[in-house]
Amino acid sequence: MDVQRIPFAELKRWGFQPVTGNLVHDSGRFFSVEGVRARYHGKEPVSWTQPILNQPEVGFLGILVKEFDGVLHCLMQAKAEPGNAEGLQLSPTVQATRSNYTGVHEGSAVRYLEYFTDPAVGRPLIDVLQSEHGAWFYRKRNRNLVVEAVVDVPEHEDYCWLTLGQVRRLLGVSDLVNMDTRTVLACLPLALAGGGAGGEGTAGDGRRGEGAAALTASMAQDVPAAHTLPELLRWFNGIRASSEVSVEPVPLAEVDHWVREADEIRHTSGRHFAIVAVSVEAGNREVTGWTQPLLSPRGTGVVAFLAKRIDGILHVLAHAHPEPGYVDVIELGPTVHCVPDDHAGLPPQRRPNFLDAVLTARPEQILYDAVQPEEGGRFYRALSRYVVVETDDDPVVPDDYRWMTVGQLVTLLQHSNYCNIQARSLIACLQSVW
Amino acid sequence: MDVQRIPFAELKRWGFQPVTGNLVHDSGRFFSVEGVRARYHGKEPVSWTQPILNQPEVGFLGILVKEFDGVLHCLMQAKAEPGNAEGLQLSPTVQATRSNYTGVHEGSAVRYLEYFTDPAVGRPLIDVLQSEHGAWFYRKRNRNLVVEAVVDVPEHEDYCWLTLGQVRRLLGVSDLVNMDTRTVLACLPLALAGGGAGGEGTAGDGRRGEGAAALTASMAQDVPAAHTLPELLRWFNGIRASSEVSVEPVPLAEVDHWVREADEIRHTSGRHFAIVAVSVEAGNREVTGWTQPLLSPRGTGVVAFLAKRIDGILHVLAHAHPEPGYVDVIELGPTVHCVPDDHAGLPPQRRPNFLDAVLTARPEQILYDAVQPEEGGRFYRALSRYVVVETDDDPVVPDDYRWMTVGQLVTLLQHSNYCNIQARSLIACLQSVW
């Protein structure tokens, strides 16, 4: 796949609407770049406008699984997306927008889709609508599916059966497993994820000794945790009910502090992200050449869980917070999610909570550490450092944070609107350690 | 409580905004009457505008429970609301808007609220955000809570400890148990609802013989059902993902086919509902006298589940459908939900699905049948006939309907945005039979 940055004027079938300034496709489909105004009321009211991607269609992310010799395998796809830094990534069996599978862009049919939709050939294990990046996407959601094939599945050169344990170990490698694979894997409960893997990937390889046992216990869904699930829901719904957040779409032309230049729309500070345009030539896609806008984040983010053993069970510190693009205002995210460069030189009390605990962690505290990509179909070279840091300290926990086991998070993310994409991604990464 | 219909001109602190025509309180709080435009795309596109209540605050519906002599009791409140047809109704321990408990209307403190918010005195069992009437409310939600008191609870003359079995049996009486009690009770899983009740209310009173066993099995959460939960989620998310529904707020002044007269806003057909105003005098409320708008439905609705034994387990036929006020577009509702008078005289193929099967049921098919009220704080004398009808037929099931056990519905409604208020209410009613 050959990808070149181009000026907006060279986009084909994409253009800025005269009055709104929104960047749209002339079919009205795919996605558009619009504006959004967010207002957080409460003690310290804040209000801002920003560009945001609007893609009202529900995307489709499905992994087809099947047992071979008693071991669960996943049919993984080697797929390139224009925003990928390194070309191919390990992707779900099906990764499609509705525009893909209804043929809006006149491409070929989506391979293996029928296993996900036809009960005669696929038995559903997981099907849940999950959010996307709430700071970049307005109310975007994807169906996360795992379906077990109940018939033989024809092979194809772009696809390969890997065991769940193999996929997990590859999550230990930077920039190889795509975001869509990570979010789908995160939705697998332990009973499926462990048992189905036929013993592969279970704890006990000796790494970190009792740490492995603490992690295994954290993955289970019925261990005594620091807080019961009803207690966590009381806390979470209390924050949701007391939040006064309003979000409304606005025309891109009315977004303040952003400037449109020939080849990018950027914030006047140079921070946050830019909207750019690319031209793509590809050999094996539904369509072989096209142009499109992409969102290009500035800087490499840090996405981190602070972890702690409580009564021998590993807990992670989840953060309930609003983002303008969530359907339901507040979701649970990782302990830390920011671009550290944006906060360089600030005094400690003004730096993001727990960022310094993550950045100054000693090597033996680090359970997981790799650079992982965000979705390359919409984001241009978006990379974040995903980290899990174990602490022995007993830090002060602000009221919008709670210690939870991984199993509790996985229980919640069987349903919509609980866990954000960064938290889900990091849960999948933690599975690579387990 | 003395309630009188008044012209809009006699409302105090409420008025129509000059440009939008929205009916608002001068504090900007409580709720407002605005407009909404809904568009359903797809095979038969429809589009309409209508008035709708907008109350962005999350309401608080909490039942405090406690064991006495090993039997779980609920602290129920005898409470009048201006829209109630018959005065007092059996209401949750706490039934409050945030305006109530933050003192916006300068009333007294909300009694027993501290048990729901202070972990030292109350242990949470259930805490879930649920939708309200999606045809009448724009994205309104209530927290449904059940909290177990871990300390002694002082008594008050407006409140009474009833066993869960007693509350259930009272659900067999028309117009006595309010809507808020019903939705909270519906969220109780069988393990809590049955076991905790200390044997009261369990099946085996001989009524309907094996029918009782079929119902008990339906309430359980781990029996073999017609469809597995992942199969039902695949169906439900498939409908959600393929729905093209857009809903946007519009000024009340821009709503078509509705006219504002001196004492009501009504549809030109005389159907649907009207917005009216009342003056209220009350002795024992936070505020002793006030005026407010209410939504007054036309006609008595029918809310019905068609039920059927499949392999000895009672299933109900749930209907996935959109309403403009849902946060997430589609929820599961009962098999039938309509005002039969609106469809009188239509040929069979144009009448609502399954309505005639409900209206023509023989007495021995009827598992439950009572007239129940909707919320009297916002709805004026809103009564619906709640019915569960068992069929031996094998009716053709359209794709937006599915047979589910009650236990499957209760599993889903532990989380937000699955089951609408009518379905939850009817589940609570079915518990009165069980």
mmCIF file of N, CA, C and O in Angstrom, chain A residues 29 58 98 101 115-119 122-129 139 141 143 145 147 228 230-231 233-235 237-238 240-244 327-328 411-412 414-418, chain B residues 29 58 98 101 115-119 122-129 139 141 143 145 147 228 230-231 233-235 237-238 240-244 327-328 412 414-418:
data_model
loop_
_atom_site.group_PDB
_atom_site.id
_atom_site.type_symbol
_atom_site.label_atom_id
_atom_site.label_comp_id
_atom_site.label_asym_id
_atom_site.label_seq_id
_atom_site.Cartn_x
_atom_site.Cartn_y
_atom_site.Cartn_z
ATOM 1 N N ARG A 29 -21.776 9.317 2.466
ATOM 2 C CA ARG A 29 -21.491 8.141 3.304
ATOM 3 C C ARG A 29 -20.069 8.199 3.870
ATOM 4 O O ARG A 29 -19.478 9.259 3.942
ATOM 5 N N VAL A 58 -22.598 1.903 12.341
ATOM 6 C CA VAL A 58 -21.948 0.975 13.265
ATOM 7 C C VAL A 58 -20.971 0.108 12.479
ATOM 8 O O VAL A 58 -21.354 -0.551 11.524
ATOM 9 N N ARG A 98 -20.356 -0.389 7.406
ATOM 10 C CA ARG A 98 -21.525 -0.803 6.654
ATOM 11 C C ARG A 98 -21.397 -0.391 5.197
ATOM 12 O O ARG A 98 -21.897 -1.057 4.301
ATOM 13 N N TYR A 101 -19.775 -3.374 3.530
ATOM 14 C CA TYR A 101 -20.493 -4.605 3.241
ATOM 15 C C TYR A 101 -21.824 -4.392 2.543
ATOM 16 O O TYR A 101 -22.430 -5.342 2.098
ATOM 17 N N TYR A 115 -20.221 -15.922 7.952
ATOM 18 C CA TYR A 115 -20.119 -16.706 9.192
ATOM 19 C C TYR A 115 -20.656 -15.920 10.395
ATOM 20 O O TYR A 115 -21.040 -16.502 11.408
ATOM 21 N N PHE A 116 -20.643 -14.606 10.274
ATOM 22 C CA PHE A 116 -21.087 -13.759 11.382
ATOM 23 C C PHE A 116 -22.581 -13.476 11.338
ATOM 24 O O PHE A 116 -23.154 -13.037 12.324
ATOM 25 N N THR A 117 -23.191 -13.690 10.194
ATOM 26 C CA THR A 117 -24.591 -13.294 10.060
ATOM 27 C C THR A 117 -25.532 -14.483 9.877
ATOM 28 O O THR A 117 -26.725 -14.356 10.127
ATOM 29 N N ASP A 118 -24.998 -15.633 9.494
ATOM 30 C CA ASP A 118 -25.857 -16.780 9.184
ATOM 31 C C ASP A 118 -25.747 -17.827 10.302
ATOM 32 O O ASP A 118 -24.707 -18.475 10.455
ATOM 33 N N PRO A 119 -26.806 -18.001 11.095
ATOM 34 C CA PRO A 119 -26.759 -18.954 12.212
ATOM 35 C C PRO A 119 -26.414 -20.371 11.777
ATOM 36 O O PRO A 119 -25.951 -21.173 12.599
ATOM 37 N N GLY A 122 -22.306 -20.198 11.760
ATOM 38 C CA GLY A 122 -21.532 -19.618 12.866
ATOM 39 C C GLY A 122 -22.353 -19.500 14.135
ATOM 40 O O GLY A 122 -23.497 -19.059 14.096
ATOM 41 N N ARG A 123 -21.748 -19.894 15.271
ATOM 42 C CA ARG A 123 -22.420 -19.826 16.560
ATOM 43 C C ARG A 123 -21.849 -18.624 17.320
ATOM 44 O O ARG A 123 -20.652 -18.580 17.593
ATOM 45 N N PRO A 124 -22.674 -17.624 17.660
ATOM 46 C CA PRO A 124 -22.124 -16.424 18.301
ATOM 47 C C PRO A 124 -21.664 -16.699 19.733
ATOM 48 O O PRO A 124 -22.342 -17.383 20.483
ATOM 49 N N LEU A 125 -20.503 -16.160 20.083
ATOM 50 C CA LEU A 125 -20.005 -16.237 21.456
ATOM 51 C C LEU A 125 -20.056 -14.864 22.124
ATOM 52 O O LEU A 125 -20.336 -14.743 23.305
ATOM 53 N N ILE A 126 -19.746 -13.826 21.365
ATOM 54 C CA ILE A 126 -19.715 -12.444 21.858
ATOM 55 C C ILE A 126 -20.329 -11.559 20.784
ATOM 56 O O ILE A 126 -20.046 -11.736 19.602
ATOM 57 N N ASP A 127 -21.159 -10.608 21.203
ATOM 58 C CA ASP A 127 -21.660 -9.584 20.282
ATOM 59 C C ASP A 127 -22.001 -8.366 21.125
ATOM 60 O O ASP A 127 -22.973 -8.370 21.867
ATOM 61 N N VAL A 128 -21.169 -7.351 21.055
ATOM 62 C CA VAL A 128 -21.401 -6.176 21.896
ATOM 63 C C VAL A 128 -20.977 -4.911 21.149
ATOM 64 O O VAL A 128 -19.963 -4.902 20.449
ATOM 65 N N LEU A 129 -21.790 -3.875 21.273
ATOM 66 C CA LEU A 129 -21.459 -2.580 20.670
ATOM 67 C C LEU A 129 -20.513 -1.830 21.602
ATOM 68 O O LEU A 129 -20.830 -1.627 22.774
ATOM 69 N N ARG A 139 -19.680 9.738 18.769
ATOM 70 C CA ARG A 139 -20.630 8.637 18.955
ATOM 71 C C ARG A 139 -20.422 7.448 18.035
ATOM 72 O O ARG A 139 -21.374 6.744 17.687
ATOM 73 N N ARG A 141 -19.511 3.777 17.038
ATOM 74 C CA ARG A 141 -19.490 2.497 17.709
ATOM 75 C C ARG A 141 -19.209 1.369 16.747
ATOM 76 O O ARG A 141 -19.503 1.468 15.566
ATOM 77 N N ARG A 143 -19.553 -2.962 16.402
ATOM 78 C CA ARG A 143 -19.936 -4.272 16.948
ATOM 79 C C ARG A 143 -18.684 -5.104 17.106
ATOM 80 O O ARG A 143 -17.936 -5.286 16.141
ATOM 81 N N LEU A 145 -17.501 -8.772 17.669
ATOM 82 C CA LEU A 145 -18.076 -10.114 17.592
ATOM 83 C C LEU A 145 -17.015 -11.193 17.644
ATOM 84 O O LEU A 145 -15.946 -11.059 17.048
ATOM 85 N N VAL A 147 -17.356 -15.273 16.766
ATOM 86 C CA VAL A 147 -18.285 -16.301 16.300
ATOM 87 C C VAL A 147 -17.498 -17.579 16.051
ATOM 88 O O VAL A 147 -16.390 -17.536 15.508
ATOM 89 N N THR A 228 -17.258 -4.698 45.582
ATOM 90 C CA THR A 228 -18.164 -5.589 44.856
ATOM 91 C C THR A 228 -18.629 -4.888 43.587
ATOM 92 O O THR A 228 -18.547 -3.656 43.468
ATOM 93 N N PRO A 230 -21.787 -4.410 42.553
ATOM 94 C CA PRO A 230 -22.803 -3.386 42.864
ATOM 95 C C PRO A 230 -22.211 -2.111 43.470
ATOM 96 O O PRO A 230 -22.687 -1.010 43.183
ATOM 97 N N GLU A 231 -21.147 -2.249 44.271
ATOM 98 C CA GLU A 231 -20.514 -1.036 44.814
ATOM 99 C C GLU A 231 -19.887 -0.208 43.695
ATOM 100 O O GLU A 231 -19.999 1.023 43.678
ATOM 101 N N LEU A 233 -20.823 -0.205 40.580
ATOM 102 C CA LEU A 233 -21.885 0.392 39.760
ATOM 103 C C LEU A 233 -22.503 1.595 40.471
ATOM 104 O O LEU A 233 -22.875 2.577 39.835
ATOM 105 N N ARG A 234 -22.614 1.516 41.812
ATOM 106 C CA ARG A 234 -23.132 2.681 42.543
ATOM 107 C C ARG A 234 -22.218 3.881 42.350
ATOM 108 O O ARG A 234 -22.673 5.001 42.120
ATOM 109 N N TRP A 235 -20.912 3.614 42.439
ATOM 110 C CA TRP A 235 -19.946 4.692 42.229
ATOM 111 C C TRP A 235 -20.044 5.245 40.797
ATOM 112 O O TRP A 235 -20.150 6.459 40.586
ATOM 113 N N ASN A 237 -22.501 4.959 38.439
ATOM 114 C CA ASN A 237 -23.764 5.635 38.131
ATOM 115 C C ASN A 237 -23.903 6.940 38.898
ATOM 116 O O ASN A 237 -24.537 7.888 38.422
ATOM 117 N N GLY A 238 -23.315 6.991 40.095
ATOM 118 C CA GLY A 238 -23.318 8.250 40.847
ATOM 119 C C GLY A 238 -22.572 9.332 40.085
ATOM 120 O O GLY A 238 -23.019 10.480 39.997
ATOM 121 N N ARG A 240 -22.051 9.303 36.794
ATOM 122 C CA ARG A 240 -22.861 9.604 35.600
ATOM 123 C C ARG A 240 -24.019 10.531 35.929
ATOM 124 O O ARG A 240 -24.293 11.472 35.196
ATOM 125 N N ALA A 241 -24.713 10.233 37.041
ATOM 126 C CA ALA A 241 -25.914 11.007 37.362
ATOM 127 C C ALA A 241 -25.575 12.428 37.779
ATOM 128 O O ALA A 241 -26.376 13.335 37.590
ATOM 129 N N SER A 242 -24.378 12.643 38.340
ATOM 130 C CA SER A 242 -24.053 13.983 38.822
ATOM 131 C C SER A 242 -23.281 14.799 37.794
ATOM 132 O O SER A 242 -23.001 15.973 38.006
ATOM 133 N N SER A 243 -22.936 14.162 36.666
ATOM 134 C CA SER A 243 -22.187 14.893 35.643
ATOM 135 C C SER A 243 -23.116 15.796 34.854
ATOM 136 O O SER A 243 -24.187 15.367 34.433
ATOM 137 N N GLU A 244 -22.699 17.006 34.683
ATOM 138 C CA GLU A 244 -23.473 17.893 33.817
ATOM 139 C C GLU A 244 -22.602 18.205 32.615
ATOM 140 O O GLU A 244 -21.803 19.131 32.630
ATOM 141 N N VAL A 327 -21.530 7.995 23.568
ATOM 142 C CA VAL A 327 -22.988 7.988 23.524
ATOM 143 C C VAL A 327 -23.548 8.287 24.914
ATOM 144 O O VAL A 327 -24.536 8.984 25.066
ATOM 145 N N ASP A 328 -22.883 7.761 25.948
ATOM 146 C CA ASP A 328 -23.410 7.914 27.300
ATOM 147 C C ASP A 328 -22.450 8.663 28.228
ATOM 148 O O ASP A 328 -22.289 8.320 29.397
ATOM 149 N N THR A 411 -16.271 -8.286 32.942
ATOM 150 C CA THR A 411 -17.707 -8.500 33.180
ATOM 151 C C THR A 411 -18.512 -7.322 32.654
ATOM 152 O O THR A 411 -19.528 -7.484 31.976
ATOM 153 N N LEU A 412 -18.046 -6.109 32.945
ATOM 154 C CA LEU A 412 -18.782 -4.924 32.494
ATOM 155 C C LEU A 412 -18.733 -4.780 30.984
ATOM 156 O O LEU A 412 -19.729 -4.399 30.354
ATOM 157 N N GLN A 414 -18.889 -6.788 28.705
ATOM 158 C CA GLN A 414 -19.827 -7.608 27.931
ATOM 159 C C GLN A 414 -20.995 -6.760 27.447
ATOM 160 O O GLN A 414 -21.805 -7.208 26.629
ATOM 161 N N HIS A 415 -21.107 -5.540 27.988
ATOM 162 C CA HIS A 415 -22.222 -4.653 27.643
ATOM 163 C C HIS A 415 -21.670 -3.300 27.200
ATOM 164 O O HIS A 415 -20.511 -2.980 27.451
ATOM 165 N N SER A 416 -22.523 -2.510 26.551
ATOM 166 C CA SER A 416 -22.073 -1.266 25.932
ATOM 167 C C SER A 416 -21.829 -0.158 26.954
ATOM 168 O O SER A 416 -22.404 -0.163 28.046
ATOM 169 N N ASN A 417 -21.002 0.795 26.564
ATOM 170 C CA ASN A 417 -20.884 2.082 27.245
ATOM 171 C C ASN A 417 -20.236 2.041 28.627
ATOM 172 O O ASN A 417 -20.413 2.961 29.418
ATOM 173 N N TYR A 418 -19.492 0.984 28.932
ATOM 174 C CA TYR A 418 -18.781 0.945 30.209
ATOM 175 C C TYR A 418 -17.292 1.285 30.074
ATOM 176 O O TYR A 418 -16.767 2.069 30.837
ATOM 177 N N ARG B 29 -34.701 24.682 35.543
ATOM 178 C CA ARG B 29 -34.569 23.305 36.051
ATOM 179 C C ARG B 29 -35.868 22.525 35.867
ATOM 180 O O ARG B 29 -36.706 22.899 35.054
ATOM 181 N N VAL B 58 -30.743 12.968 35.779
ATOM 182 C CA VAL B 58 -31.007 11.563 36.084
ATOM 183 C C VAL B 58 -31.825 11.493 37.377
ATOM 184 O O VAL B 58 -31.413 12.017 38.404
ATOM 185 N N ARG B 98 -32.973 15.193 40.750
ATOM 186 C CA ARG B 98 -31.850 15.892 41.361
ATOM 187 C C ARG B 98 -32.278 17.257 41.874
ATOM 188 O O ARG B 98 -31.757 17.754 42.857
ATOM 189 N N TYR B 101 -33.316 16.614 45.467
ATOM 190 C CA TYR B 101 -32.355 16.374 46.534
ATOM 191 C C TYR B 101 -31.236 17.390 46.582
ATOM 192 O O TYR B 101 -30.458 17.396 47.522
ATOM 193 N N TYR B 115 -29.108 6.491 53.042
ATOM 194 C CA TYR B 115 -28.850 5.043 52.981
ATOM 195 C C TYR B 115 -28.370 4.616 51.592
ATOM 196 O O TYR B 115 -27.721 3.583 51.431
ATOM 197 N N PHE B 116 -28.734 5.414 50.601
ATOM 198 C CA PHE B 116 -28.374 5.073 49.219
ATOM 199 C C PHE B 116 -27.017 5.631 48.818
ATOM 200 O O PHE B 116 -26.442 5.200 47.823
ATOM 201 N N THR B 117 -26.534 6.588 49.568
ATOM 202 C CA THR B 117 -25.307 7.261 49.139
ATOM 203 C C THR B 117 -24.136 7.015 50.080
ATOM 204 O O THR B 117 -22.993 7.193 49.675
ATOM 205 N N ASP B 118 -24.399 6.593 51.305
ATOM 206 C CA ASP B 118 -23.331 6.452 52.293
ATOM 207 C C ASP B 118 -23.028 4.966 52.518
ATOM 208 O O ASP B 118 -23.842 4.240 53.095
ATOM 209 N N PRO B 119 -21.867 4.487 52.063
ATOM 210 C CA PRO B 119 -21.529 3.064 52.203
ATOM 211 C C PRO B 119 -21.562 2.577 53.653
ATOM 212 O O PRO B 119 -21.695 1.380 53.898
ATOM 213 N N GLY B 122 -25.520 1.661 54.066
ATOM 214 C CA GLY B 122 -26.268 0.890 53.062
ATOM 215 C C GLY B 122 -25.341 0.129 52.133
ATOM 216 O O GLY B 122 -24.363 0.678 51.628
ATOM 217 N N ARG B 123 -25.675 -1.149 51.888
ATOM 218 C CA ARG B 123 -24.879 -1.993 50.994
ATOM 219 C C ARG B 123 -25.632 -2.123 49.671
ATOM 220 O O ARG B 123 -26.755 -2.625 49.656
ATOM 221 N N PRO B 124 -25.049 -1.664 48.555
ATOM 222 C CA PRO B 124 -25.789 -1.690 47.286
ATOM 223 C C PRO B 124 -25.970 -3.109 46.754
ATOM 224 O O PRO B 124 -25.046 -3.921 46.791
ATOM 225 N N LEU B 125 -27.167 -3.403 46.265
ATOM 226 C CA LEU B 125 -27.444 -4.681 45.605
ATOM 227 C C LEU B 125 -27.651 -4.478 44.112
ATOM 228 O O LEU B 125 -27.258 -5.305 43.302
ATOM 229 N N ILE B 126 -28.317 -3.395 43.755
ATOM 230 C CA ILE B 126 -28.621 -3.077 42.354
ATOM 231 C C ILE B 126 -28.400 -1.579 42.159
ATOM 232 O O ILE B 126 -28.791 -0.780 43.007
ATOM 233 N N ASP B 127 -27.780 -1.209 41.036
ATOM 234 C CA ASP B 127 -27.682 0.205 40.672
ATOM 235 C C ASP B 127 -27.555 0.255 39.162
ATOM 236 O O ASP B 127 -26.509 -0.118 38.616
ATOM 237 N N VAL B 128 -28.612 0.640 38.488
ATOM 238 C CA VAL B 128 -28.573 0.636 37.024
ATOM 239 C C VAL B 128 -29.401 1.815 36.485
ATOM 240 O O VAL B 128 -30.462 2.135 37.024
ATOM 241 N N LEU B 129 -28.871 2.464 35.462
ATOM 242 C CA LEU B 129 -29.597 3.554 34.799
ATOM 243 C C LEU B 129 -30.565 2.958 33.792
ATOM 244 O O LEU B 129 -30.164 2.193 32.914
ATOM 245 N N ARG B 139 -34.663 11.208 26.158
ATOM 246 C CA ARG B 139 -33.447 10.702 26.799
ATOM 247 C C ARG B 139 -33.461 10.771 28.322
ATOM 248 O O ARG B 139 -32.423 10.912 28.957
ATOM 249 N N ARG B 141 -33.561 9.402 31.994
ATOM 250 C CA ARG B 141 -33.164 8.157 32.642
ATOM 251 C C ARG B 141 -33.267 8.271 34.143
ATOM 252 O O ARG B 141 -33.158 9.359 34.709
ATOM 253 N N ARG B 143 -31.897 6.337 37.819
ATOM 254 C CA ARG B 143 -31.126 5.307 38.513
ATOM 255 C C ARG B 143 -32.090 4.418 39.265
ATOM 256 O O ARG B 143 -32.896 4.895 40.063
ATOM 257 N N LEU B 145 -32.226 1.717 42.055
ATOM 258 C CA LEU B 145 -31.345 1.211 43.118
ATOM 259 C C LEU B 145 -32.092 0.337 44.103
ATOM 260 O O LEU B 145 -33.231 0.623 44.464
ATOM 261 N N VAL B 147 -30.851 -1.029 47.866
ATOM 262 C CA VAL B 147 -29.766 -0.960 48.847
ATOM 263 C C VAL B 147 -30.233 -1.646 50.118
ATOM 264 O O VAL B 147 -31.376 -1.461 50.541
ATOM 265 N N THR B 228 -29.775 -18.803 22.846
ATOM 266 C CA THR B 228 -28.784 -18.451 23.856
ATOM 267 C C THR B 228 -28.684 -16.929 23.948
ATOM 268 O O THR B 228 -29.088 -16.203 23.032
ATOM 269 N N PRO B 230 -25.913 -15.042 23.731
ATOM 270 C CA PRO B 230 -25.149 -14.496 22.596
ATOM 271 C C PRO B 230 -25.955 -14.462 21.294
ATOM 272 O O PRO B 230 -25.814 -13.535 20.496
ATOM 273 N N GLU B 231 -26.837 -15.459 21.079
ATOM 274 C CA GLU B 231 -27.680 -15.422 19.876
ATOM 275 C C GLU B 231 -28.643 -14.230 19.934
ATOM 276 O O GLU B 231 -28.858 -13.538 18.927
ATOM 277 N N LEU B 233 -28.154 -11.458 21.575
ATOM 278 C CA LEU B 233 -27.390 -10.213 21.425
ATOM 279 C C LEU B 233 -26.999 -9.996 19.970
ATOM 280 O O LEU B 233 -26.978 -8.867 19.488
ATOM 281 N N ARG B 234 -26.694 -11.091 19.244
ATOM 282 C CA ARG B 234 -26.390 -10.936 17.820
ATOM 283 C C ARG B 234 -27.604 -10.387 17.080
ATOM 284 O O ARG B 234 -27.486 -9.489 16.247
ATOM 285 N N TRP B 235 -28.784 -10.919 17.416
ATOM 286 C CA TRP B 235 -30.008 -10.422 16.785
ATOM 287 C C TRP B 235 -30.241 -8.950 17.142
ATOM 288 O O TRP B 235 -30.476 -8.106 16.266
ATOM 289 N N ASN B 237 -28.125 -6.567 18.395
ATOM 290 C CA ASN B 237 -27.125 -5.646 17.856
ATOM 291 C C ASN B 237 -27.218 -5.544 16.336
ATOM 292 O O ASN B 237 -26.916 -4.494 15.770
ATOM 293 N N GLY B 238 -27.649 -6.631 15.698
ATOM 294 C CA GLY B 238 -27.862 -6.579 14.252
ATOM 295 C C GLY B 238 -28.950 -5.567 13.909
ATOM 296 O O GLY B 238 -28.812 -4.786 12.961
ATOM 297 N N ARG B 240 -29.879 -3.047 15.879
ATOM 298 C CA ARG B 240 -29.343 -1.721 16.214
ATOM 299 C C ARG B 240 -28.430 -1.200 15.113
ATOM 300 O O ARG B 240 -28.502 -0.041 14.722
ATOM 301 N N ALA B 241 -27.543 -2.092 14.627
ATOM 302 C CA ALA B 241 -26.540 -1.646 13.662
ATOM 303 C C ALA B 241 -27.164 -1.307 12.312
ATOM 304 O O ALA B 241 -26.656 -0.469 11.582
ATOM 305 N N SER B 242 -28.289 -1.957 11.989
ATOM 306 C CA SER B 242 -28.872 -1.716 10.672
ATOM 307 C C SER B 242 -29.953 -0.644 10.703
ATOM 308 O O SER B 242 -30.486 -0.272 9.669
ATOM 309 N N SER B 243 -30.269 -0.140 11.893
ATOM 310 C CA SER B 243 -31.301 0.892 11.981
ATOM 311 C C SER B 243 -30.726 2.236 11.588
ATOM 312 O O SER B 243 -29.658 2.608 12.040
ATOM 313 N N GLU B 244 -31.462 2.926 10.758
ATOM 314 C CA GLU B 244 -31.058 4.283 10.433
ATOM 315 C C GLU B 244 -32.122 5.212 10.974
ATOM 316 O O GLU B 244 -33.128 5.484 10.327
ATOM 317 N N VAL B 327 -31.794 6.842 24.572
ATOM 318 C CA VAL B 327 -30.398 7.240 24.403
ATOM 319 C C VAL B 327 -29.757 6.415 23.293
ATOM 320 O O VAL B 327 -28.955 6.907 22.515
ATOM 321 N N ASP B 328 -30.136 5.128 23.214
ATOM 322 C CA ASP B 328 -29.488 4.238 22.251
ATOM 323 C C ASP B 328 -30.481 3.649 21.244
ATOM 324 O O ASP B 328 -30.399 2.471 20.893
ATOM 325 N N LEU B 412 -30.331 -9.107 31.114
ATOM 326 C CA LEU B 412 -29.988 -7.928 30.303
ATOM 327 C C LEU B 412 -30.281 -6.637 31.056
ATOM 328 O O LEU B 412 -29.509 -5.684 30.972
ATOM 329 N N GLN B 414 -29.926 -5.819 33.963
ATOM 330 C CA GLN B 414 -28.922 -5.389 34.947
ATOM 331 C C GLN B 414 -28.077 -4.253 34.374
ATOM 332 O O GLN B 414 -27.295 -3.634 35.101
ATOM 333 N N HIS B 415 -28.210 -4.014 33.070
ATOM 334 C CA HIS B 415 -27.406 -2.993 32.408
ATOM 335 C C HIS B 415 -28.336 -2.053 31.633
ATOM 336 O O HIS B 415 -29.490 -2.389 31.364
ATOM 337 N N SER B 416 -27.815 -0.900 31.253
ATOM 338 C CA SER B 416 -28.633 0.154 30.657
ATOM 339 C C SER B 416 -29.012 -0.153 29.210
ATOM 340 O O SER B 416 -28.315 -0.900 28.520
ATOM 341 N N ASN B 417 -30.099 0.455 28.768
ATOM 342 C CA ASN B 417 -30.442 0.562 27.345
ATOM 343 C C ASN B 417 -30.863 -0.743 26.674
ATOM 344 O O ASN B 417 -30.811 -0.851 25.456
ATOM 345 N N TYR B 418 -31.279 -1.741 27.453
ATOM 346 C CA TYR B 418 -31.777 -2.978 26.857
ATOM 347 C C TYR B 418 -33.308 -3.059 26.864
ATOM 348 O O TYR B 418 -33.904 -3.399 25.844
#
